[in-house]
mmCIF file of C-alpha atoms in Angstrom:
data_model
loop_
_atom_site.group_PDB
_atom_site.id
_atom_site.type_symbol
_atom_site.label_atom_id
_atom_site.label_comp_id
_atom_site.label_asym_id
_atom_site.label_seq_id
_atom_site.Cartn_x
_atom_site.Cartn_y
_atom_site.Cartn_z
ATOM 1 C CA MET A 1 127.271 109.349 80.855
ATOM 2 C CA SER A 2 126.238 105.778 80.315
ATOM 3 C CA SER A 3 124.655 104.722 77.041
ATOM 4 C CA TYR A 4 120.912 105.226 76.734
ATOM 5 C CA SER A 5 118.284 102.582 75.973
ATOM 6 C CA LYS A 6 114.543 102.973 76.430
ATOM 7 C CA ALA A 7 114.199 99.537 78.023
ATOM 8 C CA GLY A 8 117.091 100.232 80.402
ATOM 9 C CA ALA A 9 115.684 103.650 81.312
ATOM 10 C CA ALA A 10 112.212 102.197 81.954
ATOM 11 C CA GLY A 11 113.703 99.438 84.119
ATOM 12 C CA VAL A 12 115.698 101.912 86.224
ATOM 13 C CA VAL A 13 112.711 104.251 86.632
ATOM 14 C CA LEU A 14 110.440 101.375 87.654
ATOM 15 C CA LEU A 15 113.002 99.918 90.068
ATOM 16 C CA VAL A 16 113.746 103.193 91.883
ATOM 17 C CA THR A 17 110.029 104.008 92.040
ATOM 18 C CA ILE A 18 109.214 100.657 93.649
ATOM 19 C CA ILE A 19 112.071 101.020 96.140
ATOM 20 C CA GLU A 20 111.253 104.609 97.076
ATOM 21 C CA ASP A 21 107.490 104.126 97.354
ATOM 22 C CA ALA A 22 107.785 100.919 99.396
ATOM 23 C CA GLY A 23 110.167 102.804 101.674
ATOM 24 C CA LEU A 24 107.814 105.777 101.973
ATOM 25 C CA ILE A 25 104.869 103.550 102.852
ATOM 26 C CA ALA A 26 106.961 101.734 105.496
ATOM 27 C CA TRP A 27 108.210 105.117 106.782
ATOM 28 C CA LEU A 28 104.641 106.421 107.134
ATOM 29 C CA VAL A 29 103.511 103.329 109.045
ATOM 30 C CA LEU A 30 106.537 103.524 111.354
ATOM 31 C CA ALA A 31 106.174 107.291 111.820
ATOM 32 C CA ARG A 32 102.531 106.939 112.824
ATOM 33 C CA THR A 33 103.360 104.249 115.381
ATOM 34 C CA SER A 34 106.262 106.315 116.793
ATOM 35 C CA MET A 35 108.640 103.357 116.994
ATOM 36 C CA PHE A 36 111.986 103.980 118.718
ATOM 37 C CA TYR A 37 115.068 101.847 119.282
ATOM 38 C CA ARG A 38 117.305 103.032 122.134
ATOM 39 C CA GLY A 39 115.865 106.510 121.794
ATOM 40 C CA ILE A 40 116.391 106.666 118.008
ATOM 41 C CA PRO A 41 113.256 107.054 115.868
ATOM 42 C CA ILE A 42 113.068 104.087 113.485
ATOM 43 C CA ALA A 43 111.042 105.727 110.692
ATOM 44 C CA PRO A 44 113.644 108.283 109.504
ATOM 45 C CA VAL A 45 116.463 105.719 109.714
ATOM 46 C CA VAL A 46 114.517 103.262 107.536
ATOM 47 C CA LEU A 47 113.676 106.022 105.053
ATOM 48 C CA LEU A 48 117.306 107.172 104.904
ATOM 49 C CA LEU A 49 118.525 103.649 104.135
ATOM 50 C CA VAL A 50 115.877 103.192 101.423
ATOM 51 C CA LEU A 51 116.717 106.557 99.844
ATOM 52 C CA LEU A 52 120.445 105.790 99.877
ATOM 53 C CA VAL A 53 119.757 102.608 97.899
ATOM 54 C CA GLU A 54 117.341 104.331 95.504
ATOM 55 C CA HIS A 55 119.585 107.347 94.870
ATOM 56 C CA SER A 56 122.665 105.156 94.429
ATOM 57 C CA ILE A 57 120.898 103.060 91.785
ATOM 58 C CA MET A 58 119.794 106.165 89.872
ATOM 59 C CA GLN A 59 123.263 107.708 90.144
ATOM 60 C CA ARG A 60 124.901 104.526 88.818
ATOM 61 C CA ALA A 61 122.427 104.349 85.924
ATOM 62 C CA GLU A 62 122.958 107.999 84.986
ATOM 63 C CA ASN A 63 126.672 108.295 85.637
ATOM 64 C CA PRO A 64 128.840 105.265 86.389
ATOM 65 C CA ASN A 65 131.520 107.511 87.945
ATOM 66 C CA PHE A 66 130.536 106.389 91.450
ATOM 67 C CA THR A 67 133.206 107.353 93.986
ATOM 68 C CA GLY A 68 133.303 107.761 97.754
ATOM 69 C CA LYS A 69 132.835 111.508 97.241
ATOM 70 C CA VAL A 70 129.710 110.869 95.159
ATOM 71 C CA PHE A 71 128.323 108.570 97.876
ATOM 72 C CA ALA A 72 128.964 111.264 100.509
ATOM 73 C CA GLU A 73 127.045 113.736 98.312
ATOM 74 C CA ILE A 74 124.212 111.211 97.916
ATOM 75 C CA PHE A 75 124.153 110.785 101.694
ATOM 76 C CA GLY A 76 123.814 114.580 102.078
ATOM 77 C CA PHE A 77 120.844 115.003 99.759
ATOM 78 C CA SER A 78 119.219 111.772 101.003
ATOM 79 C CA LEU A 79 119.386 113.153 104.542
ATOM 80 C CA LEU A 80 117.817 116.398 103.285
ATOM 81 C CA GLU A 81 115.027 114.364 101.687
ATOM 82 C CA VAL A 82 114.333 112.559 104.979
ATOM 83 C CA VAL A 83 114.085 115.944 106.716
ATOM 84 C CA ASN A 84 111.770 117.215 103.957
ATOM 85 C CA TRP A 85 109.397 114.243 104.223
ATOM 86 C CA SER A 86 109.361 114.456 108.023
ATOM 87 C CA VAL A 87 108.674 118.201 108.193
ATOM 88 C CA TRP A 88 106.006 117.902 105.496
ATOM 89 C CA LEU A 89 104.230 115.134 107.434
ATOM 90 C CA ILE A 90 104.350 117.169 110.661
ATOM 91 C CA LEU A 91 102.888 120.200 108.861
ATOM 92 C CA LEU A 92 100.056 118.020 107.510
ATOM 93 C CA SER A 93 99.335 116.242 110.778
ATOM 94 C CA ASN A 94 96.554 118.647 111.799
ATOM 95 C CA THR A 95 94.579 118.688 108.560
ATOM 96 C CA SER A 96 92.780 116.568 106.017
ATOM 97 C CA SER A 97 91.608 119.467 103.852
ATOM 98 C CA LEU A 98 93.490 120.447 100.712
ATOM 99 C CA LEU A 99 92.805 124.146 101.246
ATOM 100 C CA SER A 100 93.508 124.597 104.953
ATOM 101 C CA MET A 101 96.308 126.925 106.017
ATOM 102 C CA SER A 102 98.464 124.049 107.312
ATOM 103 C CA SER A 103 97.946 122.127 104.049
ATOM 104 C CA LEU A 104 98.981 125.155 101.996
ATOM 105 C CA LEU A 105 102.005 125.737 104.247
ATOM 106 C CA ALA A 106 102.964 122.060 103.906
ATOM 107 C CA SER A 107 102.660 122.330 100.108
ATOM 108 C CA LEU A 108 104.863 125.423 100.053
ATOM 109 C CA TYR A 109 107.446 123.699 102.252
ATOM 110 C CA PHE A 110 107.323 120.594 100.048
ATOM 111 C CA PHE A 111 107.924 122.582 96.876
ATOM 112 C CA VAL A 112 110.836 124.636 98.239
ATOM 113 C CA GLY A 113 112.459 121.780 100.174
ATOM 114 C CA PHE A 114 112.176 119.230 97.392
ATOM 115 C CA TYR A 115 113.138 121.727 94.683
ATOM 116 C CA ILE A 116 116.434 122.221 96.535
ATOM 117 C CA GLU A 117 116.903 118.462 97.035
ATOM 118 C CA HIS A 118 116.087 117.662 93.398
ATOM 119 C CA GLN A 119 118.449 120.365 92.143
ATOM 120 C CA ILE A 120 121.280 118.987 94.277
ATOM 121 C CA THR A 121 120.461 115.480 92.994
ATOM 122 C CA GLU A 122 120.773 116.669 89.387
ATOM 123 C CA ASN A 123 124.012 118.474 90.243
ATOM 124 C CA VAL A 124 125.524 115.248 91.590
ATOM 125 C CA ILE A 125 124.312 113.211 88.601
ATOM 126 C CA THR A 126 125.709 115.721 86.101
ATOM 127 C CA GLN A 127 128.911 116.306 88.122
ATOM 128 C CA GLN A 128 128.224 119.975 88.745
ATOM 129 C CA PRO A 129 128.955 122.009 91.894
ATOM 130 C CA TYR A 130 126.801 120.631 94.739
ATOM 131 C CA LEU A 131 124.881 123.841 95.487
ATOM 132 C CA ARG A 132 124.833 125.351 91.986
ATOM 133 C CA PHE A 133 121.327 126.542 91.061
ATOM 134 C CA ARG A 134 120.862 127.073 87.369
ATOM 135 C CA ASN A 135 119.292 129.795 85.266
ATOM 136 C CA GLY A 136 115.490 129.712 85.528
ATOM 137 C CA ARG A 137 115.226 129.440 81.743
ATOM 138 C CA GLY A 138 117.392 126.324 81.555
ATOM 139 C CA GLY A 139 115.952 122.944 80.602
ATOM 140 C CA ILE A 140 117.380 121.388 83.740
ATOM 141 C CA THR A 141 115.646 123.862 86.042
ATOM 142 C CA ALA A 142 112.333 123.350 84.232
ATOM 143 C CA GLY A 143 112.771 119.604 84.692
ATOM 144 C CA VAL A 144 113.530 120.026 88.397
ATOM 145 C CA ILE A 145 110.348 122.091 88.818
ATOM 146 C CA LEU A 146 108.288 119.396 87.053
ATOM 147 C CA GLU A 147 109.914 116.628 89.144
ATOM 148 C CA THR A 148 109.028 118.483 92.311
ATOM 149 C CA LEU A 149 105.433 119.203 91.293
ATOM 150 C CA SER A 150 104.737 115.611 90.218
ATOM 151 C CA GLU A 151 106.163 114.181 93.444
ATOM 152 C CA GLY A 152 104.317 116.746 95.586
ATOM 153 C CA ILE A 153 100.929 116.180 93.949
ATOM 154 C CA GLY A 154 101.330 112.406 94.122
ATOM 155 C CA ALA A 155 102.375 112.553 97.781
ATOM 156 C CA ARG A 156 99.520 114.824 98.829
ATOM 157 C CA LEU A 157 96.922 112.669 97.064
ATOM 158 C CA TRP A 158 98.534 109.588 98.649
ATOM 159 C CA LEU A 159 97.678 110.856 102.121
ATOM 160 C CA LEU A 160 94.323 112.276 101.084
ATOM 161 C CA TYR A 161 92.785 109.181 99.484
ATOM 162 C CA GLY A 162 93.471 106.422 102.035
ATOM 163 C CA PRO A 163 93.417 102.902 100.548
ATOM 164 C CA ILE A 164 93.802 104.028 96.924
ATOM 165 C CA GLY A 165 96.303 106.747 97.889
ATOM 166 C CA PRO A 166 99.414 104.657 97.122
ATOM 167 C CA ALA A 167 98.376 104.593 93.442
ATOM 168 C CA PHE A 168 98.781 108.391 93.362
ATOM 169 C CA LEU A 169 102.145 108.110 95.099
ATOM 170 C CA VAL A 170 103.355 105.597 92.499
ATOM 171 C CA LEU A 171 102.084 107.693 89.582
ATOM 172 C CA GLY A 172 103.714 110.862 90.917
ATOM 173 C CA SER A 173 106.973 108.999 91.547
ATOM 174 C CA LEU A 174 107.003 107.408 88.096
ATOM 175 C CA ILE A 175 106.636 110.844 86.519
ATOM 176 C CA GLU A 176 109.263 112.321 88.861
ATOM 177 C CA HIS A 177 111.830 109.581 88.172
ATOM 178 C CA SER A 178 111.181 109.625 84.406
ATOM 179 C CA ILE A 179 111.831 113.362 84.315
ATOM 180 C CA GLN A 180 114.878 112.942 86.565
ATOM 181 C CA TYR A 181 116.318 110.303 84.244
ATOM 182 C CA VAL A 182 115.918 112.572 81.205
ATOM 183 C CA VAL A 183 117.115 115.718 82.987
ATOM 184 C CA GLY A 184 120.192 113.886 84.227
ATOM 185 C CA ARG A 185 121.179 113.355 80.594
ATOM 186 C CA LEU A 186 120.711 116.932 79.395
ATOM 187 C CA PRO A 187 123.918 118.698 78.397
ATOM 188 C CA VAL A 188 124.932 121.244 81.015
ATOM 189 C CA ARG A 189 127.487 123.140 78.929
ATOM 190 C CA GLY A 190 126.716 126.831 79.026
ATOM 191 C CA LEU A 191 124.458 126.528 82.063
ATOM 192 C CA VAL A 192 127.173 126.302 84.675
ATOM 193 C CA VAL A 193 129.704 128.926 85.662
ATOM 194 C CA ASP A 194 133.303 128.148 86.447
ATOM 195 C CA PRO A 195 133.333 126.647 89.979
ATOM 196 C CA GLU A 196 136.140 129.007 90.975
ATOM 197 C CA SER A 197 133.950 132.030 90.182
ATOM 198 C CA VAL A 198 131.053 130.809 92.334
#
């Protein structure tokens, strides 16, 4: 793992938050206008490109061992994140209430989908098996749960509060990325089984 400095960590967290949130806002605008190019929806392509940049920056900051295999893994979980955002938005499209059935279903989908994506992200950062899900009592799993909750709450409030909504998105993302940065540096010894036994 690369050496740790508070200023460096804060800079990385701020940079990836700005990139991701700008991309999400652009994605939402494009998704609501249903823009297509030669039959390809523009919104998910733009979001995928933004997430590839954001995830690559975080990966490089956490673990400079950046190979073609690592980029392929980043592409996989970035694609999953695009699917998660898209499904979540579709589930929310018929509601503005926090307590409607479609809002609760969207929240459940968000938590499960993004928990999986965040766990895979941490696995790639810490060089663990791609689909290895850790013991529920582990510090990494607790961090992944907190990442997911902070991003989900920020995202839901973003759509709920109109013009001031992006402030909630940024706050949720800052918390998410701060936790991700710390969790990516936690020792994983003892939490992971031998890959051959999985």
